[in-house]
Tab-separated table of C-alpha atoms and ligand atoms in Angstrom:
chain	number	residue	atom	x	y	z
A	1	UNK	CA	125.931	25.360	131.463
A	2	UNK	CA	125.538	28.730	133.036
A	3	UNK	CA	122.315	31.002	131.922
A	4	UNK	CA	123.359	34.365	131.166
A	5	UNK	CA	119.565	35.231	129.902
A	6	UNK	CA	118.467	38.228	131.594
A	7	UNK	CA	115.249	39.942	132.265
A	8	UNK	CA	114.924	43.693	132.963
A	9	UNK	CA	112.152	45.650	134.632
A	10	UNK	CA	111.753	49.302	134.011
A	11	UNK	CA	108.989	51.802	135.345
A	12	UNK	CA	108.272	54.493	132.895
A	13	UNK	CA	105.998	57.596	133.683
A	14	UNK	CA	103.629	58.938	131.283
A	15	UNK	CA	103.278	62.523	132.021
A	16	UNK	CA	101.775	65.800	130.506
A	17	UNK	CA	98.127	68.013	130.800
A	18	UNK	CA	94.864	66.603	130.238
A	19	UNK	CA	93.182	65.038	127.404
A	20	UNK	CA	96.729	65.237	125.673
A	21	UNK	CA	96.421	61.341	124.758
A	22	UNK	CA	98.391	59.527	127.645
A	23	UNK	CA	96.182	56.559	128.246
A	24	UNK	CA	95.424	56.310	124.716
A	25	UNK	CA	98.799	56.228	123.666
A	26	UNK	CA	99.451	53.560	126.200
A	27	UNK	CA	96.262	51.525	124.952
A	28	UNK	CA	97.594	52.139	121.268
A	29	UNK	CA	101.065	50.459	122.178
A	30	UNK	CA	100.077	48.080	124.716
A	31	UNK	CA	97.093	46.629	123.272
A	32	UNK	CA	96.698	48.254	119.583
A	33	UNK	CA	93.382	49.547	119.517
A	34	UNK	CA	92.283	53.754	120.085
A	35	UNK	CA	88.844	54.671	121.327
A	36	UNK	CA	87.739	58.330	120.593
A	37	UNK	CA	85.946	58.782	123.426
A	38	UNK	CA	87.368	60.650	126.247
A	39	UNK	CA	87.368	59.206	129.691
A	40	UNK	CA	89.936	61.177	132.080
A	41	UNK	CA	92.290	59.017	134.363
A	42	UNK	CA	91.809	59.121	137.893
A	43	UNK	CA	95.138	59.368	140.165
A	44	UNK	CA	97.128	56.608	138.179
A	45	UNK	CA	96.415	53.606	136.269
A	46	UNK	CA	99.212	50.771	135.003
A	47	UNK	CA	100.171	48.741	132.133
A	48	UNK	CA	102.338	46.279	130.991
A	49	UNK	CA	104.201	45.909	127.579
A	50	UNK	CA	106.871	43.231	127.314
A	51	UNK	CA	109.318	43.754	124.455
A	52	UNK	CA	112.118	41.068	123.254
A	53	UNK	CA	115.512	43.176	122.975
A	54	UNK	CA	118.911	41.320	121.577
A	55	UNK	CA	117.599	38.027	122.896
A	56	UNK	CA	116.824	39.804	126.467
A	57	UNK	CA	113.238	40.466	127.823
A	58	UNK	CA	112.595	44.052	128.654
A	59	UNK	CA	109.309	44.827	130.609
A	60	UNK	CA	107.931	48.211	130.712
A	61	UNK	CA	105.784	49.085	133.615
A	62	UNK	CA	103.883	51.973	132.363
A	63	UNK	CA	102.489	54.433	134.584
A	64	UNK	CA	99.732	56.777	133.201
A	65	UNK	CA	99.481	59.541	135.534
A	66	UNK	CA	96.113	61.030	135.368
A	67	UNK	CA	96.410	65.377	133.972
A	68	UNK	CA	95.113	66.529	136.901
A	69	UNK	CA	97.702	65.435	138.968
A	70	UNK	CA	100.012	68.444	137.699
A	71	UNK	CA	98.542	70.313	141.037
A	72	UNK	CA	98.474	67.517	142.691
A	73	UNK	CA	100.656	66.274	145.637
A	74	UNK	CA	100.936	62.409	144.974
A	75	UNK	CA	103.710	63.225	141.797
A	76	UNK	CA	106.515	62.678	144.086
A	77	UNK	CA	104.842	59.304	145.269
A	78	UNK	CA	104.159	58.644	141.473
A	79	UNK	CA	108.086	59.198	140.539
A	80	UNK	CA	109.599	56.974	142.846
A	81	UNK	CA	111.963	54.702	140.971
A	82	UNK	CA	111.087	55.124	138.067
A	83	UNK	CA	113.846	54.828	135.067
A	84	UNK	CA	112.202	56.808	132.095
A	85	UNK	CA	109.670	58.987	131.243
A	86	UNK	CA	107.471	60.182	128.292
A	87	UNK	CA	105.985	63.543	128.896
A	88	UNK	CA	103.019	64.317	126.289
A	89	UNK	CA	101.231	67.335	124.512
A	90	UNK	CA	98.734	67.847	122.276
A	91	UNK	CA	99.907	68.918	119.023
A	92	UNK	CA	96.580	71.210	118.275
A	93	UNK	CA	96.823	72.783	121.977
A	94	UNK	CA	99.406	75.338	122.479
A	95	UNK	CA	98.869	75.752	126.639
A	96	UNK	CA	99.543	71.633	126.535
A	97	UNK	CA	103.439	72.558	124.922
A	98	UNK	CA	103.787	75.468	127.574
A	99	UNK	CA	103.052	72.799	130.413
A	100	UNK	CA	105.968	70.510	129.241
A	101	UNK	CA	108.418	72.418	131.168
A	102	UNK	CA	106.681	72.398	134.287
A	103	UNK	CA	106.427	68.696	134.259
A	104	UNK	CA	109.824	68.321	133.385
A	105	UNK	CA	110.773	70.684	136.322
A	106	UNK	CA	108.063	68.489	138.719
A	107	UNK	CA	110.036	65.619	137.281
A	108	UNK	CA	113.489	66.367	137.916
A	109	UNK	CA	112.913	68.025	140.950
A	110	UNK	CA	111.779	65.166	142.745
A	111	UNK	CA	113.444	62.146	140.721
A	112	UNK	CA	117.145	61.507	140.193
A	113	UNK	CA	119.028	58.550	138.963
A	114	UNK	CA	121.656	56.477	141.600
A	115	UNK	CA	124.345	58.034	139.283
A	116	UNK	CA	123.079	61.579	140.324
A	117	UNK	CA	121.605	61.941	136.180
A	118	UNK	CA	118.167	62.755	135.731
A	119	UNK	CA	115.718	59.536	134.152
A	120	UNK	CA	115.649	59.635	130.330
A	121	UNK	CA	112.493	61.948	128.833
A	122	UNK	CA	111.142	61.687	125.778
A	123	UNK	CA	108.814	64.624	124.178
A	124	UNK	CA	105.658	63.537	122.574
A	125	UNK	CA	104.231	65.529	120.124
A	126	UNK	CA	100.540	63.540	120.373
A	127	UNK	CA	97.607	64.055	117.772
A	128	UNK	CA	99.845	64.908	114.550
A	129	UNK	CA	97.167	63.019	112.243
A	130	UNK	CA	95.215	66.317	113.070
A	131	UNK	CA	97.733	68.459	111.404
A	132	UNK	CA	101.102	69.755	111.820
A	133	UNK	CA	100.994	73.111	113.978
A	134	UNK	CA	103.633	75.920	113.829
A	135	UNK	CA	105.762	74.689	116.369
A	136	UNK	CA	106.661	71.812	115.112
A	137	UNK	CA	106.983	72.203	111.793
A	138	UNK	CA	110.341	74.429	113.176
A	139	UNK	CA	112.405	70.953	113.290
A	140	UNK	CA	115.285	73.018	114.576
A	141	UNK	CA	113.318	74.512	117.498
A	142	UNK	CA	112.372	71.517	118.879
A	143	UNK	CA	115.686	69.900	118.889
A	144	UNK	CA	116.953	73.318	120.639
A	145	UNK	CA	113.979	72.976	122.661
A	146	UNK	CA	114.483	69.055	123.644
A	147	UNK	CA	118.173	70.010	124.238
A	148	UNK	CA	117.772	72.993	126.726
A	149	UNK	CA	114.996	71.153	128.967
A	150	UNK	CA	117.110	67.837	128.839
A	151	UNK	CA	115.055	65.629	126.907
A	152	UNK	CA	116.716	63.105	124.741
A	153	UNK	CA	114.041	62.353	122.092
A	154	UNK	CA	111.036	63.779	120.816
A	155	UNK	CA	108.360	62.452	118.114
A	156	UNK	CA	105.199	63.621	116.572
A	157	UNK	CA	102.890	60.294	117.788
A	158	UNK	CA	99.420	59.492	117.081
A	159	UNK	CA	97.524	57.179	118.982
A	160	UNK	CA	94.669	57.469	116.566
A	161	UNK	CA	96.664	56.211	113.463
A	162	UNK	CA	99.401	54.278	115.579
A	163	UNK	CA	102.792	56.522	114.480
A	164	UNK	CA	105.969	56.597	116.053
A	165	UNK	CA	104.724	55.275	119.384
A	166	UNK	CA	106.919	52.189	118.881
A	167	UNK	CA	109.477	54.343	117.619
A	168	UNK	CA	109.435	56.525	120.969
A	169	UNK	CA	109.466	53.795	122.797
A	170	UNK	CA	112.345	52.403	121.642
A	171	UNK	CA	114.182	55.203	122.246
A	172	UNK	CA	113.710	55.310	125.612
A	173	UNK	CA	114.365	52.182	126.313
A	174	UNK	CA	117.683	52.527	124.765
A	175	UNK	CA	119.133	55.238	127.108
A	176	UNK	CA	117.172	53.224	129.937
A	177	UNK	CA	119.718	50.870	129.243
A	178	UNK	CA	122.282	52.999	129.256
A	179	UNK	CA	121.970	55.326	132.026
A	180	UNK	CA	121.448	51.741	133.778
A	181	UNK	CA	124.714	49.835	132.667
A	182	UNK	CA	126.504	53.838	133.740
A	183	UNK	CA	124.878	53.178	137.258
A	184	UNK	CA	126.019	49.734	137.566
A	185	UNK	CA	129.827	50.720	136.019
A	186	UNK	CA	129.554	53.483	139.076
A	187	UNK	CA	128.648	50.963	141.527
A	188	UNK	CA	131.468	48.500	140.926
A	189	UNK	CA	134.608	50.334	139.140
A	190	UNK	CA	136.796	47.277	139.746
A	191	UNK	CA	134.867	44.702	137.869
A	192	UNK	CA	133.679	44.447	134.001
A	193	UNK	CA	129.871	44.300	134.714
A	194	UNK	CA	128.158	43.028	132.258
A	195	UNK	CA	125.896	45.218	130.142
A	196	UNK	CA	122.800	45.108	128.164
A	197	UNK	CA	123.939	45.688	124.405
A	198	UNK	CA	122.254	48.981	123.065
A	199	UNK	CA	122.716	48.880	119.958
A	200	UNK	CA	119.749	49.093	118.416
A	201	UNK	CA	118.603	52.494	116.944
A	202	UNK	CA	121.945	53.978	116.566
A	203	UNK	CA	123.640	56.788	118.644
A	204	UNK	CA	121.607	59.256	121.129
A	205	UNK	CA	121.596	62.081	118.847
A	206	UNK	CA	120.049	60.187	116.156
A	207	UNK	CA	117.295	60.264	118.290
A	208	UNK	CA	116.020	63.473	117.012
A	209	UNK	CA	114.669	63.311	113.572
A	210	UNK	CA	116.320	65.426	110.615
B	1	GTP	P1	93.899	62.485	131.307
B	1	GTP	O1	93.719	61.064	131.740
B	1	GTP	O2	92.741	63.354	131.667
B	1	GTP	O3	95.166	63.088	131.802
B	1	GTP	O4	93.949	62.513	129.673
B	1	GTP	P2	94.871	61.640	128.717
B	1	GTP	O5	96.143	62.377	128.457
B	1	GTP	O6	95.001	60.248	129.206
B	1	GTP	O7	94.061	61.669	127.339
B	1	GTP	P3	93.246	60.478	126.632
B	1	GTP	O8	94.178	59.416	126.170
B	1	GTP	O9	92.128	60.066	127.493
B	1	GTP	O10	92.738	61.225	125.309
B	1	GTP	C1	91.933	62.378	125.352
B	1	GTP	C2	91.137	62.491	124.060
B	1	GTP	O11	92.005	62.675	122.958
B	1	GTP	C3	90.315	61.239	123.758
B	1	GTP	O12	89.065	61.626	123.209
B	1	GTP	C4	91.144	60.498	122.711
B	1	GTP	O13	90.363	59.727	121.840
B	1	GTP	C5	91.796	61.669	121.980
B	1	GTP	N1	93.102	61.298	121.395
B	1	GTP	C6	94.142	60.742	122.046
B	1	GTP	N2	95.171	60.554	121.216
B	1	GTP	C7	94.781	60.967	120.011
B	1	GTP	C8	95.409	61.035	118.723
B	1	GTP	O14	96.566	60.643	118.510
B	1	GTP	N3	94.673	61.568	117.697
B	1	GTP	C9	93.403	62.019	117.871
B	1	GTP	N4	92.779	62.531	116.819
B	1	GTP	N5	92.781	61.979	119.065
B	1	GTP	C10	93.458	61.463	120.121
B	2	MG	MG1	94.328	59.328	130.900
């Protein structure tokens, strides 16, 4: 009997300033426990998360890009090949939001997808179990925001009390999966590849919270 079970393999970046909460929301969904003590990355560190998805096994390689790198030259080494990428601020730090474009420009400048798209962003909105700030309390102005700098998700996370990281996640991987079955439909027109199903957390737009 033929095996159709399939196992995937996706990088995914974890961008955005420093001391936003990258490695700790990487601890928080990789191995469920927070630390408040600060310890800045160094260049790049990496961890694993496997997730079961409609029977399949997904694998996230997570790469947690140290802050400092924003000025740094290794990014475009950092990029390469990767299919997704959550790029974090700090809810309670203004200057963190303003540097969300410019890694989202450093991004898409030096990553594109085999199907000429760039990788799937999501916007993290880290630290919300300190308070809600202005900005996103304006629900509408972050969806405008998300849809102007190309991101297709964003959620107010906290590492701290462990919200909406899975959530985020999931999102992600869903347009992972389908930027990747586009790429492979691109790649061989003639045949009916066969696709990951996507179904789970409903359309792309539903994404963004109401
Ligand atoms: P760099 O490695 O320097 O780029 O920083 P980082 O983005 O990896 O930040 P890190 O995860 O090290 O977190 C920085 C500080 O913020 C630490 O003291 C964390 O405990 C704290 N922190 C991270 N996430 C949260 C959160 O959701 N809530 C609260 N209250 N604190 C958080
Ligand atoms: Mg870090």
């Amino acid at each position: 009997m033929q095996n159709n079970y399939k196992e995937h393999l996706y990088k995914i970046l974890v961008i955005g300033d420093l001391g936003v909460g990258k490695t700790s929301i990487i601890k928080r969904y990789v191995h469920q426990n927070f630390s408040p003590n600060y310890r800045a990355t160094i260049g790049v560190d990496f961890a694993l998360k496997v997730l079961n998805w409609d029977q399949e096994t997904v694998r996230l390689q997570l790469w947690d890009i140290a802050g400092q790198e924003r000025f740094g030259n290794m990014t475009r080494v950092y990029y390469r090949e990767a299919m997704g990428a959550f790029i974090v601020f700090d809810m309670t730090r203004p200057s963190s939001f303003e540097a969300v474009t410019k890694w989202k420009e450093d991004l898409d400048s030096k990553l594109t997808l085999a199907n000429g798209k760039n990788v799937a962003a999501v916007l993290l909105a880290n630290k919300c179990d300190q308070g809600r700030d202005v900005l996103t309390n304006n629900r509408i102005q972050m969806e405008k925001f998300c849809l102007e700098n190309g991101f297709v998700g964003w959620y107010e996370t906290s590492a701290k009390e462990n919200m909406n990281i899975d959530e985020a996640a999931n999102c992600l991987v869903k347009h992972i999966i389908a930027n990747e079955n586009d790429i492979i439909q691109s790649e061989v027109p003639d045949t009916v590849s066969p696709q990951l199903n996507s179904d789970r957390g409903g359309t792309c737009s539903s994404c963004f919270k109401s």
